[in-house]
């Protein structure tokens, strides 16, 4: 007999205190942070759902690994273990350790990008897009048509639109395509999974046209969970085997191990092609570190080697996905418009629907993120026109396709009662939704403005 309650498959051995605050405290904290939750101090936050990146709790085996870190400059045993693990997982011969995902992006896209090049993805994550555009290249998102229908319960809404992929490659000509990047799961597209069938089709198109196929694999284990549970014929493979199959379709992979590597810092770039790998190794040495540690200490590499195994354990992945779905289902029952079905690492709230009285120029997603903080000390992140909006020549906002708020769940960090609390705060926001106000930007930097922009609340 299986019970319906999903328990955390771990006991807690070390605790980290949460500082509780009053609403009055938080009003002052947020004002001081120029109404940008990124600028809050972490001890001003009660439940931090800003990101699932680098926020995991490590296991006792990872901590044990930390004590075995070999900090040799060259040829450290910690590196050799990590290299073996990544080769076995990905099938790629050349592995470059980086301090996090975007370092791999900068190295690879800096090398193969540049003016005139076009990169195509189901959806580029913001650092991916920024690294590509920084080289002068263009980044085009082609999510599957069902991706932006928030309500439809399709199994693989993270898929790439392969018809458009063929058309873009033909239109722009294969030699101008820097790479095709498949982001699994599709973070900026709602944390939705990509099917193995879609990944295979993308791989076939890339092979036919001679275009490089890169996997953005930071949530590859969560994607494997969805493939196993939703894709025909995949039920008898282990999660790790499914990940191995996925990697083997691509020519290269970049992974921020701060997600499914279950570490607080780490990443890698892995490649099939020797000559690109050697060029990238040179860039690695210039900017990250020697080839056998990149941007990592020996102990980081030990923790990552263990994390990359643990993340595929049945009990862990089942708890991980089911507990995220638990929050999504609760919010839906409260009448909060959430993206369906729930993704692996986060719940996405449709703020445009939640606050229909706030126009996109007044950033309804940002407003919801501020309300969640003010009323409950919950930190989330806007994925809408603050993050992806642009200006036209007259300085008018060209809004993002959606105004979402992401509640990202750190791995193995919060218990069910923390999540119950989040639901209770939402219950209040539902009742008080008519009182929420919009915001205006009073200062912004030229790139990735959401991190540092300053805001002020506005009436009307
Ligand atoms: N690709 C995806 C799909 C990501 O989600 C991230 C990071 C990166 C690349 C870059 O990795 O942070 O290690 O440099 N996402 C985090 C997030 C920041 O909150 O979703 P990084």
mmCIF file of C-alpha atoms in Angstrom, residues 146-157 189-190 192-193 230 324-333 336-343 347-350:
data_model
loop_
_atom_site.group_PDB
_atom_site.id
_atom_site.type_symbol
_atom_site.label_atom_id
_atom_site.label_comp_id
_atom_site.label_asym_id
_atom_site.label_seq_id
_atom_site.Cartn_x
_atom_site.Cartn_y
_atom_site.Cartn_z
ATOM 1 C CA UNK A 146 1.264 25.427 -26.468
ATOM 2 C CA UNK A 147 3.978 26.890 -24.206
ATOM 3 C CA UNK A 148 2.265 30.143 -23.457
ATOM 4 C CA UNK A 149 -1.167 28.756 -22.872
ATOM 5 C CA UNK A 150 -1.032 28.881 -19.089
ATOM 6 C CA UNK A 151 -3.996 26.581 -18.520
ATOM 7 C CA UNK A 152 -3.565 23.730 -20.958
ATOM 8 C CA UNK A 153 -2.378 20.557 -19.199
ATOM 9 C CA UNK A 154 0.009 19.469 -21.972
ATOM 10 C CA UNK A 155 2.801 17.115 -20.862
ATOM 11 C CA UNK A 156 5.780 18.810 -22.549
ATOM 12 C CA UNK A 157 5.156 22.519 -22.773
ATOM 13 C CA UNK A 189 9.127 29.217 -20.199
ATOM 14 C CA UNK A 190 7.522 28.183 -16.924
ATOM 15 C CA UNK A 192 8.133 23.034 -18.249
ATOM 16 C CA UNK A 193 9.783 19.815 -19.438
ATOM 17 C CA UNK A 230 4.813 11.129 -19.112
ATOM 18 C CA UNK A 324 6.454 21.378 -5.994
ATOM 19 C CA UNK A 325 3.177 20.095 -7.413
ATOM 20 C CA UNK A 326 1.656 20.246 -3.921
ATOM 21 C CA UNK A 327 2.196 24.026 -3.839
ATOM 22 C CA UNK A 328 0.863 24.441 -7.377
ATOM 23 C CA UNK A 329 -2.295 22.481 -6.564
ATOM 24 C CA UNK A 330 -2.894 24.424 -3.352
ATOM 25 C CA UNK A 331 -2.578 27.767 -5.095
ATOM 26 C CA UNK A 332 -4.868 26.675 -7.892
ATOM 27 C CA UNK A 333 -7.507 25.660 -5.330
ATOM 28 C CA UNK A 336 -4.543 31.860 -7.903
ATOM 29 C CA UNK A 337 -3.870 31.653 -11.657
ATOM 30 C CA UNK A 338 -0.831 29.364 -11.913
ATOM 31 C CA UNK A 339 0.865 27.821 -14.905
ATOM 32 C CA UNK A 340 -0.400 24.290 -15.473
ATOM 33 C CA UNK A 341 0.801 21.680 -15.122
ATOM 34 C CA UNK A 342 3.282 22.516 -12.336
ATOM 35 C CA UNK A 343 6.918 22.507 -13.429
ATOM 36 C CA UNK A 347 5.424 27.477 -9.523
ATOM 37 C CA UNK A 348 4.680 30.357 -11.868
ATOM 38 C CA UNK A 349 1.837 32.736 -11.065
ATOM 39 C CA UNK A 350 0.178 34.714 -13.853
#
